[in-house]
Coordinates of C-alpha atoms and ligand atoms in Angstrom, one line a residue:
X971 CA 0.0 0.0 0.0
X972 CA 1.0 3.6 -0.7
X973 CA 2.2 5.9 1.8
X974 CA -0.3 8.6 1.2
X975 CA -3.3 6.1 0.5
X976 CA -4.9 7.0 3.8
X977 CA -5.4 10.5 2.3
X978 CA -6.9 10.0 -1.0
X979 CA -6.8 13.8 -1.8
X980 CA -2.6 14.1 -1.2
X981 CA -2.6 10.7 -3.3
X982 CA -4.6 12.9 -6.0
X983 CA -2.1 15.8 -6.2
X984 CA 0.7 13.3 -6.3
X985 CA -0.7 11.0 -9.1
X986 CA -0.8 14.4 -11.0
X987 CA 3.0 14.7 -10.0
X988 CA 3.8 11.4 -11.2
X989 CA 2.6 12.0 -14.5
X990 CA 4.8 15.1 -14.6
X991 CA 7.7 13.2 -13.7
X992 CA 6.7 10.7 -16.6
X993 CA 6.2 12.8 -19.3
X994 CA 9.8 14.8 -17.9
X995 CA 11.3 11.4 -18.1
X996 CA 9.7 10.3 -21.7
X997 CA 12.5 11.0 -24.6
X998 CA 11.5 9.4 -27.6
X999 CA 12.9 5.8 -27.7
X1000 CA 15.8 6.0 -25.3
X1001 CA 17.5 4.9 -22.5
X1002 CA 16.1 8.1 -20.4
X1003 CA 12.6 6.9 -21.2
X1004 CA 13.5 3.2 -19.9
X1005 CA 15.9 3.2 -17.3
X1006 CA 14.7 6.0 -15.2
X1007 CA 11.0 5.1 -16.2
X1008 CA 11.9 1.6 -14.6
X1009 CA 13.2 3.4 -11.3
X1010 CA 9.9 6.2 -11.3
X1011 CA 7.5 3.1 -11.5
X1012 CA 9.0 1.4 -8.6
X1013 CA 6.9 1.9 -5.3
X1014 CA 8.7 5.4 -4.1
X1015 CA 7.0 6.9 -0.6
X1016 CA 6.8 10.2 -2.8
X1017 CA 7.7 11.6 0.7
X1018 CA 9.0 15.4 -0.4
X1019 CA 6.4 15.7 -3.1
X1020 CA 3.8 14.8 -0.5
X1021 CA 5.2 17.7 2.0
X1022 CA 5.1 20.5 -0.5
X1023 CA 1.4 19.5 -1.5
X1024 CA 0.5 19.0 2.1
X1025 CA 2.0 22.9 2.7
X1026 CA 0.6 24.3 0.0
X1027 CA -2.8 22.7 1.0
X1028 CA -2.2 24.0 4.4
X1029 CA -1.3 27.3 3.0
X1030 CA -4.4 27.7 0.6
X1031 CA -7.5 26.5 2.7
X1032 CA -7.4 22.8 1.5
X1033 CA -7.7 23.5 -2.0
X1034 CA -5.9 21.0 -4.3
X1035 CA -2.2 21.9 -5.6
X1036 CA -2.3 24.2 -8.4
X1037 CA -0.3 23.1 -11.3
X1038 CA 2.7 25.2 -10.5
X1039 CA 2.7 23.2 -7.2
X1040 CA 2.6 20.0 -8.7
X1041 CA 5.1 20.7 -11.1
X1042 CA 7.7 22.1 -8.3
X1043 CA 6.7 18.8 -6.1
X1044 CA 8.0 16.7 -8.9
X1045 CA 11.2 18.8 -9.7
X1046 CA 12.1 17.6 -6.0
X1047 CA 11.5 14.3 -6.6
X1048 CA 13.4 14.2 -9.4
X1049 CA 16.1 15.8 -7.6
X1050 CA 15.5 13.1 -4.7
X1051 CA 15.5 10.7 -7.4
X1052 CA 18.8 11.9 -9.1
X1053 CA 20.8 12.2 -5.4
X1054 CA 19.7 8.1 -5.1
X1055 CA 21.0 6.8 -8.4
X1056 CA 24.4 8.8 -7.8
X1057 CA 23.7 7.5 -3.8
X1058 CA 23.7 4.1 -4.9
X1059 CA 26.9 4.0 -6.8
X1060 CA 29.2 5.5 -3.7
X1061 CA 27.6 3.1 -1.1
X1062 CA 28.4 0.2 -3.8
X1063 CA 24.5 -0.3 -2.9
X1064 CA 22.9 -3.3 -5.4
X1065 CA 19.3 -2.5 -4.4
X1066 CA 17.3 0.3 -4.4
X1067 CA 13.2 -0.4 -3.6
X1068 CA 13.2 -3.7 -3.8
X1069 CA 14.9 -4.0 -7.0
X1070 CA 18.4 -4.0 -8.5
X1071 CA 19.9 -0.6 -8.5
X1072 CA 20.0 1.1 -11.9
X1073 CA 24.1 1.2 -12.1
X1074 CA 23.5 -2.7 -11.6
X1075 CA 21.3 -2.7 -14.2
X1076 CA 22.8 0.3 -16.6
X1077 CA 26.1 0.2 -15.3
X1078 CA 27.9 3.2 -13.8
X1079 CA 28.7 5.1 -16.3
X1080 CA 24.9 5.5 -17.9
X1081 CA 23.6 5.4 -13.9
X1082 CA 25.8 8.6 -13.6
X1083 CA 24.7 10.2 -16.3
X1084 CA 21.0 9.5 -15.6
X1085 CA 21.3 11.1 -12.6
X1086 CA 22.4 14.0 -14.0
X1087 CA 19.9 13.9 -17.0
X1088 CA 17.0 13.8 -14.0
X1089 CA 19.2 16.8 -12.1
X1090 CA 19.2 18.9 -15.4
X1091 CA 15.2 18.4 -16.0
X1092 CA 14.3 19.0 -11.7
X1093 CA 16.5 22.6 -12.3
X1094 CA 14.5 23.0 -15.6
X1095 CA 11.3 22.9 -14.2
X1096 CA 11.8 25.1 -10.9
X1097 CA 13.1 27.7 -13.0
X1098 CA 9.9 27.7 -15.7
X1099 CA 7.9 27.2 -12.3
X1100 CA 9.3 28.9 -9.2
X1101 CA 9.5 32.6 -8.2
X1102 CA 13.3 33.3 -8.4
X1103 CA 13.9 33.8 -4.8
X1104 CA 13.0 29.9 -4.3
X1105 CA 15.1 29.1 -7.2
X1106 CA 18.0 30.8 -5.3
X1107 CA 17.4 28.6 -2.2
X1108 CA 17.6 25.8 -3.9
X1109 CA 21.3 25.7 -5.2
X1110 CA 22.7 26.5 -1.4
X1111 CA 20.3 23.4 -0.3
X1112 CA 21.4 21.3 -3.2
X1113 CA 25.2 21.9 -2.4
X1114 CA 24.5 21.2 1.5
X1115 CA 22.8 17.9 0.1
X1116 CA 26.2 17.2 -1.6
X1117 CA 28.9 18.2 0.9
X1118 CA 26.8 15.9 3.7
X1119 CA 27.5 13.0 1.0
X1120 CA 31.0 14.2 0.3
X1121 CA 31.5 14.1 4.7
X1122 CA 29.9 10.7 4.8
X1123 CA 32.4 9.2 2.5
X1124 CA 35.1 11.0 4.1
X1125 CA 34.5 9.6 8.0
X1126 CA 33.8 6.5 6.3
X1127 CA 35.3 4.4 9.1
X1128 CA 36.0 6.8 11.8
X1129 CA 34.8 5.3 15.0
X1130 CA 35.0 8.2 17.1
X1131 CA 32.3 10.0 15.3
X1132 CA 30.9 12.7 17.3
X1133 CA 27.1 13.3 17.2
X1134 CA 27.1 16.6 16.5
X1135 CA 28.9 15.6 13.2
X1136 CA 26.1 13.2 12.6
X1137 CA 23.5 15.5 13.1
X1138 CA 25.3 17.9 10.9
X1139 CA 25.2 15.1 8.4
X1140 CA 21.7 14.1 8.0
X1141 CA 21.1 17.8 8.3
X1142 CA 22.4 18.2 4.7
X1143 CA 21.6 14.9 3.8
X1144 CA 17.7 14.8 4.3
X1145 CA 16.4 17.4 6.8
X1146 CA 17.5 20.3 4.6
X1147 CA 15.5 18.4 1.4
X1148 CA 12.6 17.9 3.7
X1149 CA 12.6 21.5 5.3
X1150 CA 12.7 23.1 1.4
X1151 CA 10.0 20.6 0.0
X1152 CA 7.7 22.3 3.2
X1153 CA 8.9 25.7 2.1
X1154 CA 8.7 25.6 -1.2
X1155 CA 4.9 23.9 -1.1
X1156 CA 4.0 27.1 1.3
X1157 CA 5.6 29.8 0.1
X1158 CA 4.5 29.8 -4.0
X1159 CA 1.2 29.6 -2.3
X1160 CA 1.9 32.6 -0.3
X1161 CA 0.2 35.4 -2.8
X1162 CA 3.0 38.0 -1.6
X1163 CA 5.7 35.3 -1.3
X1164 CA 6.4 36.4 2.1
X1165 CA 8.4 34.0 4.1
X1166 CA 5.7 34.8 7.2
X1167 CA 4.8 32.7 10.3
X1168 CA 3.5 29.8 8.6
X1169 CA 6.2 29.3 6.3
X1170 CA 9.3 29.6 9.0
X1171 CA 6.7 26.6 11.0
X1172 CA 6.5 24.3 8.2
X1173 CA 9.9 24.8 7.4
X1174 CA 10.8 23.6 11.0
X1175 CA 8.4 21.1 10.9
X1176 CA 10.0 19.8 8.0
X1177 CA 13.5 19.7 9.5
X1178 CA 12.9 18.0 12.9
X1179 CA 10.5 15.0 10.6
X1180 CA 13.6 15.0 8.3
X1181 CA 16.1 14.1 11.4
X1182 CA 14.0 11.8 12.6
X1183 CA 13.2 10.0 9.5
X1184 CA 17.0 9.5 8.7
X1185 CA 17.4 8.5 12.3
X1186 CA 14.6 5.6 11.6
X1187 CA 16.2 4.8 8.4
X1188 CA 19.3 4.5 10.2
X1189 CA 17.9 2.1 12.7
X1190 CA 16.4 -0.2 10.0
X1191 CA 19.9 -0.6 8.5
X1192 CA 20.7 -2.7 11.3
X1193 CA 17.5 -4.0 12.7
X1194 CA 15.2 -3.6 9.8
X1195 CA 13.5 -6.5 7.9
X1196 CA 14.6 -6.7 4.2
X1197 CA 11.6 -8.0 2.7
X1198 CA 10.1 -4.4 3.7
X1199 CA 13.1 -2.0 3.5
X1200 CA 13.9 -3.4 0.5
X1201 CA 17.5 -3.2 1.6
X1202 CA 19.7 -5.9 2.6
X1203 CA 20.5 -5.7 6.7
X1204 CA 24.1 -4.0 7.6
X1205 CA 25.2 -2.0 4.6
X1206 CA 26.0 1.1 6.9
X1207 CA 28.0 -1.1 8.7
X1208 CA 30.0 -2.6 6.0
X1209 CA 31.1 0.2 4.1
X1210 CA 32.3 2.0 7.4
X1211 CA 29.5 3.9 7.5
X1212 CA 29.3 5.3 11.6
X1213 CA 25.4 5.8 12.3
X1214 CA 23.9 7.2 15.8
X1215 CA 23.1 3.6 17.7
X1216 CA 26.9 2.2 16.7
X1217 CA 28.2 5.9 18.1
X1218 CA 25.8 5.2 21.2
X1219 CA 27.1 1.8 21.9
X1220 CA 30.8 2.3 21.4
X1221 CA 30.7 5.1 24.0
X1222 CA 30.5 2.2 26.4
X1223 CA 32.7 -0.2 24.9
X1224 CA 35.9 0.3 26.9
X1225 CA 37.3 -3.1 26.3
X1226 CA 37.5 -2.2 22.8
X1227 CA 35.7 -5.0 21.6
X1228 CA 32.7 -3.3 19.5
X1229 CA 35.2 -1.6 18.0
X1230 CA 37.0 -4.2 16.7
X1231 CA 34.1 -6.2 15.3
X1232 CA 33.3 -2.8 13.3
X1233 CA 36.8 -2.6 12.0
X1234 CA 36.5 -6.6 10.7
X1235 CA 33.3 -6.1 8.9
X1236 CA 34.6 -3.1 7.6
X1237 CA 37.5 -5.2 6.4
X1238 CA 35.2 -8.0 4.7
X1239 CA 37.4 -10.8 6.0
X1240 CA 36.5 -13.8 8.2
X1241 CA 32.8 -14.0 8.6
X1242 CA 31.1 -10.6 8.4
X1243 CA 27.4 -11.8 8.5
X1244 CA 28.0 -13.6 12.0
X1245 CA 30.2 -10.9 13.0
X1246 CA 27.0 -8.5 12.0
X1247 CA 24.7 -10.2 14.1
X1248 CA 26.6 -10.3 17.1
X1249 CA 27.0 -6.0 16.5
X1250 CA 23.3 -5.6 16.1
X1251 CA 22.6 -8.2 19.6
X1252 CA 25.3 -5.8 21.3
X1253 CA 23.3 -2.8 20.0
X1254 CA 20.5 -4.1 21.0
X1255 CA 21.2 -5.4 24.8
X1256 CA 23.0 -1.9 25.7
X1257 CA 20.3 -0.5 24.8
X1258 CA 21.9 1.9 22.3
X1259 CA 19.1 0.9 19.5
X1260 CA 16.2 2.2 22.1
X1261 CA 18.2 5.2 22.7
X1262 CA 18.3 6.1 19.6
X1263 CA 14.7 5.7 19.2
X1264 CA 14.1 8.2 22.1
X1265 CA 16.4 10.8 19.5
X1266 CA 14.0 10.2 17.1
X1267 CA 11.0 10.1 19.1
X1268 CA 12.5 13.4 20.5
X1269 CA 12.5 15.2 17.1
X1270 CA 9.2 13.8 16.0
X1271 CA 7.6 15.5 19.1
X1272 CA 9.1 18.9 18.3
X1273 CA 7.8 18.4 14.5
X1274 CA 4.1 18.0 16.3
X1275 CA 4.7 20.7 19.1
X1276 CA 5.0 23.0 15.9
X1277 CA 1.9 21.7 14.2
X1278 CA 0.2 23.3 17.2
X1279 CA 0.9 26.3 15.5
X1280 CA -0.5 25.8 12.3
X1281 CA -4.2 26.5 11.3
X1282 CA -6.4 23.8 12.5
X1283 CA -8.0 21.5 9.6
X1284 CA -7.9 17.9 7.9
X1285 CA -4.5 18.7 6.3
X1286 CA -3.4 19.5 9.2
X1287 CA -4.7 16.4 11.0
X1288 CA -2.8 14.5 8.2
X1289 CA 0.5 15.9 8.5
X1290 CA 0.1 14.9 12.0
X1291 CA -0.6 11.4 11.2
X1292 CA 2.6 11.0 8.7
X1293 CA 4.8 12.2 11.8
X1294 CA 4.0 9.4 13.5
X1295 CA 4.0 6.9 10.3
X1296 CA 6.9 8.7 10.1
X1297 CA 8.4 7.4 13.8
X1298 CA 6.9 3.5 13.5
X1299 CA 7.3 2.7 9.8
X1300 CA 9.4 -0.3 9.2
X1301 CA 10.4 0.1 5.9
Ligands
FPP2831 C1 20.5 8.3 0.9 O1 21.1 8.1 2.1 C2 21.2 9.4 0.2 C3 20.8 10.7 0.2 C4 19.6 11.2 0.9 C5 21.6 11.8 -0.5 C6 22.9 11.4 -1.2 C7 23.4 12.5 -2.0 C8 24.3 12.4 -3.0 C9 25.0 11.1 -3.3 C10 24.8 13.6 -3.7 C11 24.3 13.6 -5.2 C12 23.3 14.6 -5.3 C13 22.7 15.0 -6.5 C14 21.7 16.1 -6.3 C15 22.9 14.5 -7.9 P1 21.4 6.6 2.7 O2 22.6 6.0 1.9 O3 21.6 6.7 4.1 O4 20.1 5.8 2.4 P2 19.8 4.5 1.6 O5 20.0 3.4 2.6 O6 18.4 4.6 1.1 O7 20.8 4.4 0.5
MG2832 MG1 22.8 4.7 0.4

């Protein structure tokens, strides 16, 4: 089932999006056409689309997304879409939704580039559709989405992480995406434009849901079930990724021996699936995987303190609702 199926008239706007995203995608004959259109059919939350409809409702009195809307909501998940595809080649990741990724499918070389086709077309259509003062704050927010990927590869395998470098991290990689999907869906609704009370709330709200959600999605790395993430278990943990519960846990680890299980998998010798379970069992009986749960718990309650804010109506009843699908989802 869809993310959004529980709210028929966001599942609406976004069918409207996906056929934008089709007919951006369609190139007579090609390889665009049929390697992207593969990826766009797969079944995609349509998570930042669904936020700037959802703001933009909120913004206009529960009126459906006006075209310009539904054009901007799919030039963000085309850029979401783009960020994967190059996402998938760094992390060496062989699945994406279910599937096999497209550079498994493609290759890298066309996977690259068909990311940057999808790039080209997302810039295309916010500047034919955005008031220039959004298109500005989108390049600052696209190059904070790439220096968070350029970190991650960088402390690749640096155990002594601190968490105020991995919040900085998922900042840039998702928050910032999911704060300027919120923006963007309130402010072209905003007759004036004005970035006003409203606005600077859904922005927020946008944030703290986007640091949680990479939190979660960081949790179902390791204890996740594959047949719904859609991603095989661990692969955080073997590229040397360092997440929030493995910087928990090895703060208690004074024997060293966490440590040196990472380091192994890392490595790939010996046997890195049995040395993988016995991380996520320590993780889980220090209690570091419920602690991290609380972090996202915590952010997900300052995304719904700030809801309080917002005018009171069925939109905003169902942004309320996707914060906590948000929290429990397991895939
Ligand atoms: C998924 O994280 C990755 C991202 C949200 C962004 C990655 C960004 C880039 C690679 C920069 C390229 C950007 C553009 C605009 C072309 P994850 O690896 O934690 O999640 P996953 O498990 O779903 O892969
Ligand atoms: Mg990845």
């Amino acid at each position: 089932m869809s993310f959004w199926a529980p709210f028929p008239e966001i599942q609406q706007d976004l069918d409207r999006v996906r056929s934008v995203i089709d007919s951006e995608i369609s190139t007579p004959g090609g390889i665009v056409s049929q390697g992207l259109g593969d990826l766009a059919r797969r079944d995609a939350k349509l998570l930042r689309p669904g936020f700037t409809v959802l703001a933009a409702r909120i913004r206009n009195g529960g009126n459906p997304a006006s075209e310009g809307i539904v054009h901007l909501a799919a030039a963000i998940e085309m850029l979401h879409m783009a960020s994967l595809i190059h996402d998938d080649i760094v992390d060496n990741a062989a699945t994406r939704r279910g599937q096999e990724a497209l550079h498994v499918t493609h290759g890298s070389r066309l996977a690259v580039l068909l990311g940057d086709f999808l790039f080209a077309r997302s810039f295309t259509l916010v500047a034919e559709h955005a008031r220039s003062s959004n298109a500005r704050v989108l390049s600052p927010s696209v190059a904070r989405l790439v220096s968070a990927a350029i970190a991650e590869v960088n402390d690749q395998g640096q155990l002594d992480l601190s968490p105020r470098r991995y919040l900085h991290r998922i900042v840039g990689k998702t928050a910032i995406l999911f704060a300027l999907s919120f923006h963007v869906g309130a402010v072209e609704s905003t007759p004036t434009g004005e970035d006003d009370r409203v606005v600077q709330t859904l922005r927020r709200i946008g944030y703290n849901l986007g640091v949680g959600f990479q939190i979660v999605d960081d949790l179902l790395d390791i204890s996740g079930d594959p047949a719904k993430t859609g991603k095989p278990r661990g692969t955080d943990l073997r590229s040397g990724i360092i997440t929030l519960p493995l910087i928990v846990a090895l703060q208690q680890d004074p024997k060293n021996e966490l440590s040196g299980m990472v380091r192994e998998i890392r490595r790939g010798r010996g046997h890195v699936d049995r040395l993988l379970e016995q991380v996520t069992r320590r993780l889980e009986q220090s209690g570091a995987l419920s602690a991290t749960a609380a972090v996202a718990e915590r952010y997900t309650h300052r995304a719904n303190r700030e809801l309080m804010r917002l005018p009171l109506g069925r939109d905003r009843e169902i942004l309320g609702s996707v914060a906590v699908r948000l929290l429990q989802r397991s895939a």
